Each structure stands twice: as structure tokens, then as C-alpha cells.
Tab-separated table of C-alpha atoms and ligand atoms in Angstrom:
chain	number	residue	atom	x	y	z
A	1	UNK	CA	-4.221	-34.205	-21.913
A	2	UNK	CA	-7.430	-32.948	-20.388
A	3	UNK	CA	-10.384	-32.347	-22.698
A	4	UNK	CA	-11.703	-29.211	-21.063
A	5	UNK	CA	-10.366	-25.688	-21.560
A	6	UNK	CA	-7.180	-25.026	-19.638
A	7	UNK	CA	-5.540	-21.761	-18.592
A	8	UNK	CA	-2.129	-21.054	-20.059
A	9	UNK	CA	0.860	-22.921	-18.665
A	10	UNK	CA	2.110	-19.706	-17.074
A	11	UNK	CA	-1.190	-19.180	-15.264
A	12	UNK	CA	-1.397	-22.854	-14.227
A	13	UNK	CA	1.995	-22.397	-12.570
A	14	UNK	CA	0.732	-19.499	-10.423
A	15	UNK	CA	0.228	-20.633	-6.829
A	16	UNK	CA	-3.318	-20.264	-5.449
A	17	UNK	CA	-2.618	-17.435	-3.058
A	18	UNK	CA	-4.269	-14.144	-2.282
A	19	UNK	CA	-2.179	-11.294	-0.987
A	20	UNK	CA	-4.419	-10.885	2.064
A	21	UNK	CA	-7.287	-12.697	3.763
A	22	UNK	CA	-10.029	-10.089	4.103
A	23	UNK	CA	-11.319	-9.017	7.520
A	24	UNK	CA	-14.835	-10.036	6.445
A	25	UNK	CA	-13.574	-13.586	5.933
A	26	UNK	CA	-11.671	-13.519	9.241
A	27	UNK	CA	-14.841	-12.356	11.021
A	28	UNK	CA	-16.784	-15.252	9.480
A	29	UNK	CA	-14.101	-17.661	10.649
A	30	UNK	CA	-14.432	-16.540	14.284
A	31	UNK	CA	-18.214	-16.182	14.101
A	32	UNK	CA	-18.362	-12.412	14.526
A	33	UNK	CA	-20.442	-9.957	12.547
A	34	UNK	CA	-17.759	-7.252	12.687
A	35	UNK	CA	-14.253	-6.540	13.923
A	36	UNK	CA	-12.298	-3.533	15.143
A	37	UNK	CA	-10.496	-2.935	11.853
A	38	UNK	CA	-6.854	-2.149	12.546
A	39	UNK	CA	-5.371	-4.483	9.973
A	40	UNK	CA	-5.753	-3.006	6.503
A	41	UNK	CA	-4.361	0.510	6.989
A	42	UNK	CA	-7.712	2.006	6.066
A	43	UNK	CA	-8.330	5.477	7.431
A	44	UNK	CA	-10.052	5.504	10.801
A	45	UNK	CA	-10.949	9.123	10.134
A	46	UNK	CA	-13.129	8.579	7.080
A	47	UNK	CA	-13.369	10.638	3.915
A	48	UNK	CA	-13.776	14.412	3.807
A	49	UNK	CA	-17.380	15.541	4.406
A	50	UNK	CA	-17.098	17.325	1.039
A	51	UNK	CA	-16.261	14.030	-0.662
A	52	UNK	CA	-19.155	12.282	1.077
A	53	UNK	CA	-21.597	14.988	-0.025
A	54	UNK	CA	-20.308	14.914	-3.601
A	55	UNK	CA	-20.564	11.135	-3.779
A	56	UNK	CA	-24.052	11.130	-2.261
A	57	UNK	CA	-25.193	13.673	-4.838
A	58	UNK	CA	-23.633	11.556	-7.599
A	59	UNK	CA	-25.281	8.251	-6.729
A	60	UNK	CA	-28.529	8.749	-8.720
A	61	UNK	CA	-26.427	9.136	-11.871
A	62	UNK	CA	-24.730	5.778	-11.390
A	63	UNK	CA	-26.689	4.632	-14.446
A	64	UNK	CA	-24.124	6.355	-16.659
A	65	UNK	CA	-20.454	5.504	-17.125
A	66	UNK	CA	-17.831	7.781	-15.748
A	67	UNK	CA	-15.617	9.756	-18.107
A	68	UNK	CA	-13.163	7.028	-19.148
A	69	UNK	CA	-10.454	9.672	-19.477
A	70	UNK	CA	-11.087	11.048	-15.943
A	71	UNK	CA	-10.314	14.499	-17.373
A	72	UNK	CA	-11.748	16.572	-14.501
A	73	UNK	CA	-9.821	14.611	-11.922
A	74	UNK	CA	-6.613	14.475	-13.987
A	75	UNK	CA	-6.807	18.237	-14.527
A	76	UNK	CA	-7.021	18.819	-10.776
A	77	UNK	CA	-4.214	16.329	-10.140
A	78	UNK	CA	-2.006	17.897	-12.812
A	79	UNK	CA	-2.349	21.259	-11.076
A	80	UNK	CA	-1.408	19.724	-7.732
A	81	UNK	CA	1.586	17.838	-9.093
A	82	UNK	CA	2.788	20.498	-11.482
A	83	UNK	CA	2.535	18.363	-14.587
A	84	UNK	CA	0.095	17.916	-17.476
A	85	UNK	CA	-2.835	15.546	-17.708
A	86	UNK	CA	-0.825	13.556	-20.259
A	87	UNK	CA	1.395	12.581	-17.329
A	88	UNK	CA	-1.439	10.979	-15.335
A	89	UNK	CA	-3.441	7.781	-15.537
A	90	UNK	CA	-6.240	7.016	-13.074
A	91	UNK	CA	-7.010	3.456	-12.023
A	92	UNK	CA	-9.192	1.562	-9.568
A	93	UNK	CA	-6.556	1.885	-6.876
A	94	UNK	CA	-2.790	1.519	-6.926
A	95	UNK	CA	-3.258	-2.246	-6.827
A	96	UNK	CA	-4.819	-2.207	-10.292
A	97	UNK	CA	-2.075	0.067	-11.610
A	98	UNK	CA	0.602	-2.292	-10.261
A	99	UNK	CA	-0.962	-5.050	-12.360
A	100	UNK	CA	-1.105	-2.782	-15.383
A	101	UNK	CA	2.585	-1.925	-14.966
A	102	UNK	CA	3.556	-5.618	-14.761
A	103	UNK	CA	1.468	-6.399	-17.844
A	104	UNK	CA	2.894	-3.485	-19.810
A	105	UNK	CA	6.581	-3.788	-18.971
A	106	UNK	CA	7.154	-7.441	-18.111
A	107	UNK	CA	7.350	-10.392	-20.479
A	108	UNK	CA	7.093	-13.938	-19.093
A	109	UNK	CA	10.082	-14.724	-16.920
A	110	UNK	CA	11.471	-11.187	-16.793
A	111	UNK	CA	13.191	-10.348	-13.518
A	112	UNK	CA	11.545	-7.842	-11.179
A	113	UNK	CA	13.283	-6.569	-8.068
A	114	UNK	CA	11.873	-5.510	-4.687
A	115	UNK	CA	12.882	-5.430	-1.036
A	116	UNK	CA	12.095	-8.788	0.598
A	117	UNK	CA	8.738	-8.784	2.365
A	118	UNK	CA	7.639	-5.387	1.055
A	119	UNK	CA	4.107	-4.757	-0.271
A	120	UNK	CA	2.520	-8.183	-0.770
A	121	UNK	CA	0.139	-7.075	-3.514
A	122	UNK	CA	3.027	-6.051	-5.744
A	123	UNK	CA	4.594	-9.493	-5.299
A	124	UNK	CA	1.180	-11.006	-6.053
A	125	UNK	CA	0.911	-9.034	-9.295
A	126	UNK	CA	4.454	-9.923	-10.372
A	127	UNK	CA	3.813	-13.633	-9.850
A	128	UNK	CA	0.356	-13.492	-11.446
A	129	UNK	CA	1.855	-11.998	-14.593
A	130	UNK	CA	4.440	-14.780	-14.810
A	131	UNK	CA	7.382	-12.521	-14.012
A	132	UNK	CA	10.338	-13.590	-11.906
A	133	UNK	CA	10.277	-11.957	-8.476
A	134	UNK	CA	13.738	-11.373	-7.025
A	135	UNK	CA	14.121	-9.853	-3.569
A	136	UNK	CA	16.851	-8.126	-1.593
A	137	UNK	CA	17.062	-8.639	2.189
A	138	UNK	CA	16.097	-5.505	4.125
A	139	UNK	CA	17.861	-4.279	7.279
A	140	UNK	CA	16.972	-5.905	10.605
A	141	UNK	CA	14.178	-3.374	11.239
A	142	UNK	CA	12.601	-4.187	7.875
A	143	UNK	CA	13.760	-0.957	6.242
A	144	UNK	CA	14.940	-1.047	2.637
A	145	UNK	CA	18.665	-1.496	1.961
A	146	UNK	CA	19.023	0.921	-0.957
A	147	UNK	CA	22.683	0.118	-1.644
A	148	UNK	CA	21.935	-3.610	-1.791
A	149	UNK	CA	18.974	-2.945	-4.111
A	150	UNK	CA	21.230	-0.945	-6.378
A	151	UNK	CA	23.958	-3.598	-6.414
A	152	UNK	CA	21.456	-6.350	-7.185
A	153	UNK	CA	19.802	-4.286	-9.922
A	154	UNK	CA	23.152	-3.788	-11.644
A	155	UNK	CA	23.765	-7.495	-11.423
A	156	UNK	CA	20.434	-8.836	-12.738
A	157	UNK	CA	19.292	-5.921	-14.954
A	158	UNK	CA	15.627	-6.198	-13.892
A	159	UNK	CA	12.777	-4.903	-16.045
A	160	UNK	CA	11.210	-3.276	-12.986
A	161	UNK	CA	12.493	-2.125	-9.592
A	162	UNK	CA	9.750	-1.498	-7.042
A	163	UNK	CA	10.094	0.661	-3.936
A	164	UNK	CA	7.256	1.416	-1.529
A	165	UNK	CA	8.272	4.627	0.248
A	166	UNK	CA	7.196	4.830	3.013
A	167	UNK	CA	7.317	1.056	3.126
A	168	UNK	CA	4.530	-1.323	3.992
A	169	UNK	CA	4.671	-3.418	6.206
A	170	UNK	CA	7.717	-2.004	8.050
A	171	UNK	CA	6.567	1.635	8.108
A	172	UNK	CA	10.119	2.745	7.338
A	173	UNK	CA	11.045	5.644	5.095
A	174	UNK	CA	13.969	6.365	2.792
A	175	UNK	CA	14.983	9.977	2.345
A	176	UNK	CA	14.849	11.701	-1.055
A	177	UNK	CA	18.596	11.624	-1.698
A	178	UNK	CA	18.756	7.837	-1.234
A	179	UNK	CA	15.700	7.327	-3.468
A	180	UNK	CA	17.317	9.504	-6.132
A	181	UNK	CA	20.556	7.533	-5.795
A	182	UNK	CA	18.667	4.302	-6.442
A	183	UNK	CA	16.739	5.759	-9.380
A	184	UNK	CA	19.789	7.329	-10.973
A	185	UNK	CA	21.937	4.230	-10.530
A	186	UNK	CA	19.572	1.776	-12.253
A	187	UNK	CA	20.351	0.299	-15.665
A	188	UNK	CA	18.970	2.623	-18.381
A	189	UNK	CA	16.163	0.292	-19.470
A	190	UNK	CA	14.965	-0.548	-15.956
A	191	UNK	CA	11.626	0.950	-14.923
A	192	UNK	CA	11.571	2.442	-11.422
A	193	UNK	CA	8.182	2.109	-9.710
A	194	UNK	CA	7.860	4.328	-6.649
A	195	UNK	CA	4.744	3.524	-4.610
A	196	UNK	CA	3.945	6.540	-2.430
A	197	UNK	CA	0.638	5.357	-0.967
A	198	UNK	CA	1.659	6.730	2.457
A	199	UNK	CA	3.357	9.923	1.286
A	200	UNK	CA	0.965	12.180	3.214
A	201	UNK	CA	2.035	10.667	6.532
A	202	UNK	CA	5.733	11.510	6.221
A	203	UNK	CA	6.388	13.951	9.044
A	204	UNK	CA	10.161	13.766	9.283
A	205	UNK	CA	12.140	13.372	6.106
A	206	UNK	CA	11.921	14.491	2.521
A	207	UNK	CA	9.981	13.055	-0.391
A	208	UNK	CA	11.552	12.971	-3.831
A	209	UNK	CA	10.827	16.354	-5.466
A	210	UNK	CA	7.940	16.443	-7.926
A	211	UNK	CA	8.954	15.979	-11.532
A	212	UNK	CA	8.372	13.593	-14.405
A	213	UNK	CA	11.194	11.463	-15.696
A	214	UNK	CA	11.222	8.852	-18.419
A	215	UNK	CA	12.181	5.944	-16.215
A	216	UNK	CA	9.991	6.489	-13.170
A	217	UNK	CA	6.349	5.798	-12.371
A	218	UNK	CA	5.079	7.286	-9.105
A	219	UNK	CA	1.912	5.906	-7.559
A	220	UNK	CA	-0.600	7.665	-5.323
A	221	UNK	CA	-3.912	6.582	-3.850
A	222	UNK	CA	-7.102	7.961	-2.350
A	223	UNK	CA	-7.241	4.908	-0.076
A	224	UNK	CA	-5.107	6.138	2.811
A	225	UNK	CA	-4.996	9.787	3.932
A	226	UNK	CA	-8.087	10.613	1.837
A	227	UNK	CA	-9.980	7.779	3.534
A	228	UNK	CA	-11.564	6.371	0.360
A	229	UNK	CA	-10.251	2.794	0.187
A	230	UNK	CA	-13.691	1.400	-0.624
A	231	UNK	CA	-14.108	3.793	-3.559
A	232	UNK	CA	-11.103	2.145	-5.285
A	233	UNK	CA	-9.292	5.015	-6.915
A	234	UNK	CA	-5.624	5.885	-7.360
A	235	UNK	CA	-3.299	7.266	-10.002
A	236	UNK	CA	0.134	7.081	-11.572
A	237	UNK	CA	2.426	9.946	-12.562
A	238	UNK	CA	4.745	9.116	-15.442
A	239	UNK	CA	6.127	10.254	-18.772
A	240	UNK	CA	3.699	11.032	-21.616
A	241	UNK	CA	5.007	8.004	-23.430
A	242	UNK	CA	4.287	5.629	-20.539
A	243	UNK	CA	0.833	7.130	-19.984
A	244	UNK	CA	0.006	6.880	-23.699
A	245	UNK	CA	0.940	3.199	-23.539
A	246	UNK	CA	-1.326	2.592	-20.537
A	247	UNK	CA	-4.098	4.410	-22.386
A	248	UNK	CA	-3.958	1.746	-25.099
A	249	UNK	CA	-4.514	-1.250	-22.854
A	250	UNK	CA	-5.988	-0.199	-19.513
A	251	UNK	CA	-9.478	-1.213	-18.423
A	252	UNK	CA	-11.112	1.753	-20.115
A	253	UNK	CA	-14.192	2.003	-17.871
A	254	UNK	CA	-12.466	0.558	-14.825
A	255	UNK	CA	-12.838	3.598	-12.568
A	256	UNK	CA	-16.305	4.189	-11.215
A	257	UNK	CA	-17.966	7.539	-11.699
A	258	UNK	CA	-18.871	8.059	-8.027
A	259	UNK	CA	-15.229	7.537	-7.066
A	260	UNK	CA	-14.047	10.061	-9.672
A	261	UNK	CA	-16.431	12.658	-8.246
A	262	UNK	CA	-15.522	11.834	-4.652
A	263	UNK	CA	-11.802	12.038	-5.381
A	264	UNK	CA	-12.191	15.419	-7.045
A	265	UNK	CA	-14.048	16.778	-4.022
A	266	UNK	CA	-11.512	15.205	-1.646
A	267	UNK	CA	-8.661	17.034	-3.397
A	268	UNK	CA	-10.432	20.291	-2.670
A	269	UNK	CA	-10.410	19.654	1.060
A	270	UNK	CA	-6.730	19.704	1.968
A	271	UNK	CA	-7.615	21.045	5.419
A	272	UNK	CA	-9.317	17.708	6.076
A	273	UNK	CA	-6.243	15.783	4.903
A	274	UNK	CA	-4.071	17.860	7.226
A	275	UNK	CA	-6.447	17.034	10.074
A	276	UNK	CA	-6.162	13.302	9.280
A	277	UNK	CA	-2.377	13.489	9.067
A	278	UNK	CA	-2.210	15.236	12.459
A	279	UNK	CA	-4.577	12.672	14.035
A	280	UNK	CA	-2.512	9.815	12.614
A	281	UNK	CA	0.746	11.350	13.876
A	282	UNK	CA	-0.808	11.648	17.347
A	283	UNK	CA	-2.045	8.044	17.236
A	284	UNK	CA	1.338	6.814	16.092
A	285	UNK	CA	3.035	8.552	19.042
A	286	UNK	CA	0.462	7.023	21.362
A	287	UNK	CA	1.217	3.540	19.983
A	288	UNK	CA	4.942	4.031	20.575
A	289	UNK	CA	4.253	5.283	24.116
A	290	UNK	CA	1.969	2.315	24.789
A	291	UNK	CA	4.647	-0.091	23.551
A	292	UNK	CA	7.210	1.558	25.799
A	293	UNK	CA	4.883	1.407	28.799
A	294	UNK	CA	4.301	-2.343	28.480
A	295	UNK	CA	7.822	-3.214	27.336
A	296	UNK	CA	6.999	-4.060	23.717
A	297	UNK	CA	9.306	-2.705	21.041
A	298	UNK	CA	7.810	-0.745	18.151
A	299	UNK	CA	9.340	0.112	14.776
A	300	UNK	CA	9.669	3.754	13.682
A	301	UNK	CA	6.900	4.605	11.229
A	302	UNK	CA	6.112	7.330	8.710
A	303	UNK	CA	2.769	5.747	7.821
A	304	UNK	CA	-0.665	5.248	9.374
A	305	UNK	CA	0.412	2.040	11.158
A	306	UNK	CA	2.974	0.821	13.672
A	307	UNK	CA	4.625	-2.605	14.028
A	308	UNK	CA	4.813	-4.112	17.542
A	309	UNK	CA	7.419	-6.767	18.309
A	310	UNK	CA	5.921	-9.958	19.718
A	311	UNK	CA	8.815	-12.429	19.406
A	312	UNK	CA	9.026	-15.380	17.057
A	313	UNK	CA	6.907	-15.704	13.927
A	314	UNK	CA	4.772	-18.259	15.770
A	315	UNK	CA	4.277	-15.901	18.714
A	316	UNK	CA	3.260	-13.059	16.396
A	317	UNK	CA	0.797	-15.350	14.615
A	318	UNK	CA	-0.633	-16.465	17.965
A	319	UNK	CA	-0.970	-12.801	18.942
A	320	UNK	CA	-2.778	-11.998	15.716
A	321	UNK	CA	-5.187	-14.876	16.305
A	322	UNK	CA	-5.606	-13.971	19.963
A	323	UNK	CA	-6.610	-10.458	18.965
A	324	UNK	CA	-8.937	-11.784	16.272
A	325	UNK	CA	-10.703	-13.969	18.798
A	326	UNK	CA	-11.167	-10.844	20.897
A	327	UNK	CA	-12.675	-9.079	17.898
A	328	UNK	CA	-9.636	-7.035	16.846
A	329	UNK	CA	-8.315	-7.373	13.293
A	330	UNK	CA	-4.582	-6.717	12.787
A	331	UNK	CA	-2.102	-8.154	10.310
A	332	UNK	CA	1.543	-9.138	10.524
A	333	UNK	CA	4.502	-8.872	8.185
A	334	UNK	CA	4.823	-12.205	6.405
A	335	UNK	CA	8.567	-12.305	5.897
A	336	UNK	CA	11.709	-12.082	8.033
A	337	UNK	CA	13.328	-10.175	9.607
A	338	UNK	CA	10.105	-8.567	10.896
A	339	UNK	CA	7.729	-11.530	10.833
A	340	UNK	CA	7.775	-11.626	14.623
A	341	UNK	CA	5.892	-8.317	14.666
A	342	UNK	CA	2.228	-7.444	14.262
A	343	UNK	CA	1.200	-4.414	12.213
A	344	UNK	CA	-1.457	-2.180	13.708
A	345	UNK	CA	-3.247	0.628	11.874
A	346	UNK	CA	-3.738	3.896	13.773
A	347	UNK	CA	-7.383	3.836	14.852
A	348	UNK	CA	-9.624	6.473	16.392
A	349	UNK	CA	-8.960	7.217	20.084
A	350	UNK	CA	-11.782	4.777	20.970
A	351	UNK	CA	-10.363	2.029	18.759
A	352	UNK	CA	-6.905	2.597	20.209
A	353	UNK	CA	-8.257	2.242	23.737
A	354	UNK	CA	-9.910	-1.060	22.753
A	355	UNK	CA	-6.681	-2.193	21.151
A	356	UNK	CA	-4.628	-1.497	24.315
A	357	UNK	CA	-7.062	-3.455	26.430
A	358	UNK	CA	-7.216	-6.471	24.127
A	359	UNK	CA	-3.506	-6.384	23.307
A	360	UNK	CA	-2.581	-6.513	27.004
A	361	UNK	CA	-5.010	-9.387	27.616
A	362	UNK	CA	-3.854	-11.315	24.538
A	363	UNK	CA	-0.208	-10.778	25.513
A	364	UNK	CA	-0.860	-12.122	29.020
A	365	UNK	CA	-2.560	-15.188	27.537
A	366	UNK	CA	0.347	-15.691	25.159
A	367	UNK	CA	2.939	-15.434	27.950
A	368	UNK	CA	0.992	-17.841	30.106
A	369	UNK	CA	0.944	-20.362	27.283
A	370	UNK	CA	4.682	-20.276	26.717
A	371	UNK	CA	5.716	-20.158	30.384
B	401	PLP	C1	-2.508	0.522	0.809
B	401	PLP	C2	-1.431	0.480	-0.183
B	401	PLP	C3	-1.691	0.799	-1.504
B	401	PLP	C4	-3.056	1.266	-1.897
B	401	PLP	O1	-3.651	0.493	-2.841
B	401	PLP	P1	-5.066	0.895	-3.427
B	401	PLP	O2	-5.239	-0.178	-4.440
B	401	PLP	O3	-4.945	2.259	-4.023
B	401	PLP	O4	-6.069	0.833	-2.323
B	401	PLP	C5	-0.651	0.773	-2.410
B	401	PLP	N1	0.600	0.484	-2.015
B	401	PLP	C6	0.893	0.217	-0.742
B	401	PLP	C7	2.311	-0.012	-0.359
B	401	PLP	C8	-0.119	0.174	0.205
B	401	PLP	O5	0.158	-0.147	1.472
């Protein structure tokens, strides 16, 4: 036995993976100082000018901690979501809250269910907490098979069922009645985690109605439509009991004060959010039209990104690298059946124009190589 301190056996068994290689690292690898960032689903349209002003004004006071209870922000959120502040916990992004949920509800080896290939960071958190990740194959377009999820949940009685809706990386969306059918059909002691990071971008279809229930945690973020990914702030809506439990063990000062202030200001500028949503919807349509024009299939999307079909997994990886070498950062779904696609965030009109140019060139190079 080794003489130096060792992590626990469960942690030693965790594979050394990260959910995503960062664009900064990718840029270093290809010797570039920056990339056209269309790979992380960040907002190309920035934060609200009100949020920027509020955060700028707040910076000199960064010497003090933020309110660990985030009461101002939770009060504003409670009004928006028609609940009380006892139904809300704020975290440094949904990603942190996903970890907190795994830590709170999962014991070592407990089964956790998700659609195969859905949000990689959730899978990363499940594995990192020593839980047993079990997946259900999605449909051929990557969309979630709700009936299969339900059947599997009844079979394995998971501690947690996770659904990203809209889904990342497919971009697909499940209508409210199907989500409710899944929620209502789960075993009584299964926690339903509904990740609604892209909820703002749903333009056709219905979200689950607002409302707190004992078995559901709904997650929202300021990283996408609000354009504040770098501020690291998101929140969960859940029962008082669940929130009180998180209160006991969460990273008490884990949300930075500037982000709290920025988020509060961002909530007050819904006109800006509507502008972003409209810009994203336009960009999405443009991506589909571009795909059609050059004979590349795209997947329907209710998010701020679109998946383009390249071919095999190897071809999609070559495409991703080809774009990277041309200075364009995109990602690709890691798992079948959509691992032959690349996933492209809706950029500004200028970024989209650059993408079309480089995509066409990279596609030509790819076709030349295989022919
Ligand atoms: C982007 C994204 C999030 C956001 O995570 P943050 O930690 O709040 O930035 C959460 N879930 C999904 C499915 C996402 O794609």
C-alpha cells in the first residue's frame, strides 16, 4: 500500500475525463490567440446593457462577500416564477447545482437515469459522485424517447431521472404533456431533475407549467439567453424541503456578488431577452437554410444551436478539427446516434458569415480526402 495520502476508492475509480475541452485550450493547441466561438452555446448577443452597467458599478465592492442567501435575487425570481424564495436556491451555474443534486440525493452506486448522450456535464457529475449512470437510447435524431425512459425508470427504480428540455446536444424538445407523463409515471421516491437551460429559446411547443412539486427540481441559468455564462450564476426551483436541504450543505459563499447584482439587473430587462431570443430564432433559420442550400442535413432545434450532419463519427471529428484549424470553434455530440453531426451555436450575423465560408471550405477539404 502506498505511503502517501490517497483519495477514496470511489474517487480513484473515477476516470480522468473532463466534460469538455475548453476553447482556450483548443486555441493553444492550434497556435491561435482566439477563435470564433460557436462551440459552447454562449450567447453571441452579450448581456443586457443594464446588467453590464450594474456589474461595472458593483466591481469596486468586490472586497465584500455577496449575500450568501441571495435574497434580492431570489425575491425577484420568486415573483417571476410565482413561488416563494424558500423554493429557490442560487448556485454558480446549473453545473454546480447538478453536482449538489448528485451529492444530496445519490449514495455510492445508486442508479441515475438519463437519455444516452444528453448533457455531458450531468454525466460527469454523476460519475464523479460515484453514482451509477444508466442511459436510454434516444430516437435516431437524438431526441429523448420519453416512453423508453419511463419503462426503464420503472424497471431500475433510479434515485434520479435527468431530462434536459430542450436537450443539449440534439436541440430537440419534448412537449409539456410528455414531460408531465414522465414525471407522473416515475417511482414515488425518484427525483425528477428537469434542466431548462434553453427554455427561453422554445418558439414552438409548450413548457411544463410553472409550479412546485415535491419530486421535481427545475434548473435555470443566466448563461444562455441572458448572456452571462462567464458570471457563473443559475438557480433551482424545488420544494421547500429540498431547498432547505441544499441550504445545509451548499457552498455558502459560492455565488459571486457581482454576478448576483448582474443577474438581478438582467431580470429587469426582459425586452433585451426577447431581442436575443428573436435574433437566435433568425440565426437558427439561417443555419437550416444554409444546410439546405449546400445539401447538409440539420436537426430541428429549440435552442441557441443547430446540429449539422457530416457523416460518420470520424468525418464529424475531422470536420470539427478542420474548422478549428481555420479558427472556428464548434463541438460535436459525443454519442450515437448523432455523433456524426457537429453542433454549432448561433453566432452574430458576422460570425455566421465566417462560419459559412469556413464550413464550405472545410467540407470541400474533407470530401477531397475521402474521394
Ligand atoms: C449550458 C447548459 C447549462 C448551463 O450551465 P451553467 O453552469 O449554468 O452555465 C445547463 N444545462 C445544459 C443542458 C446546458 O446546455
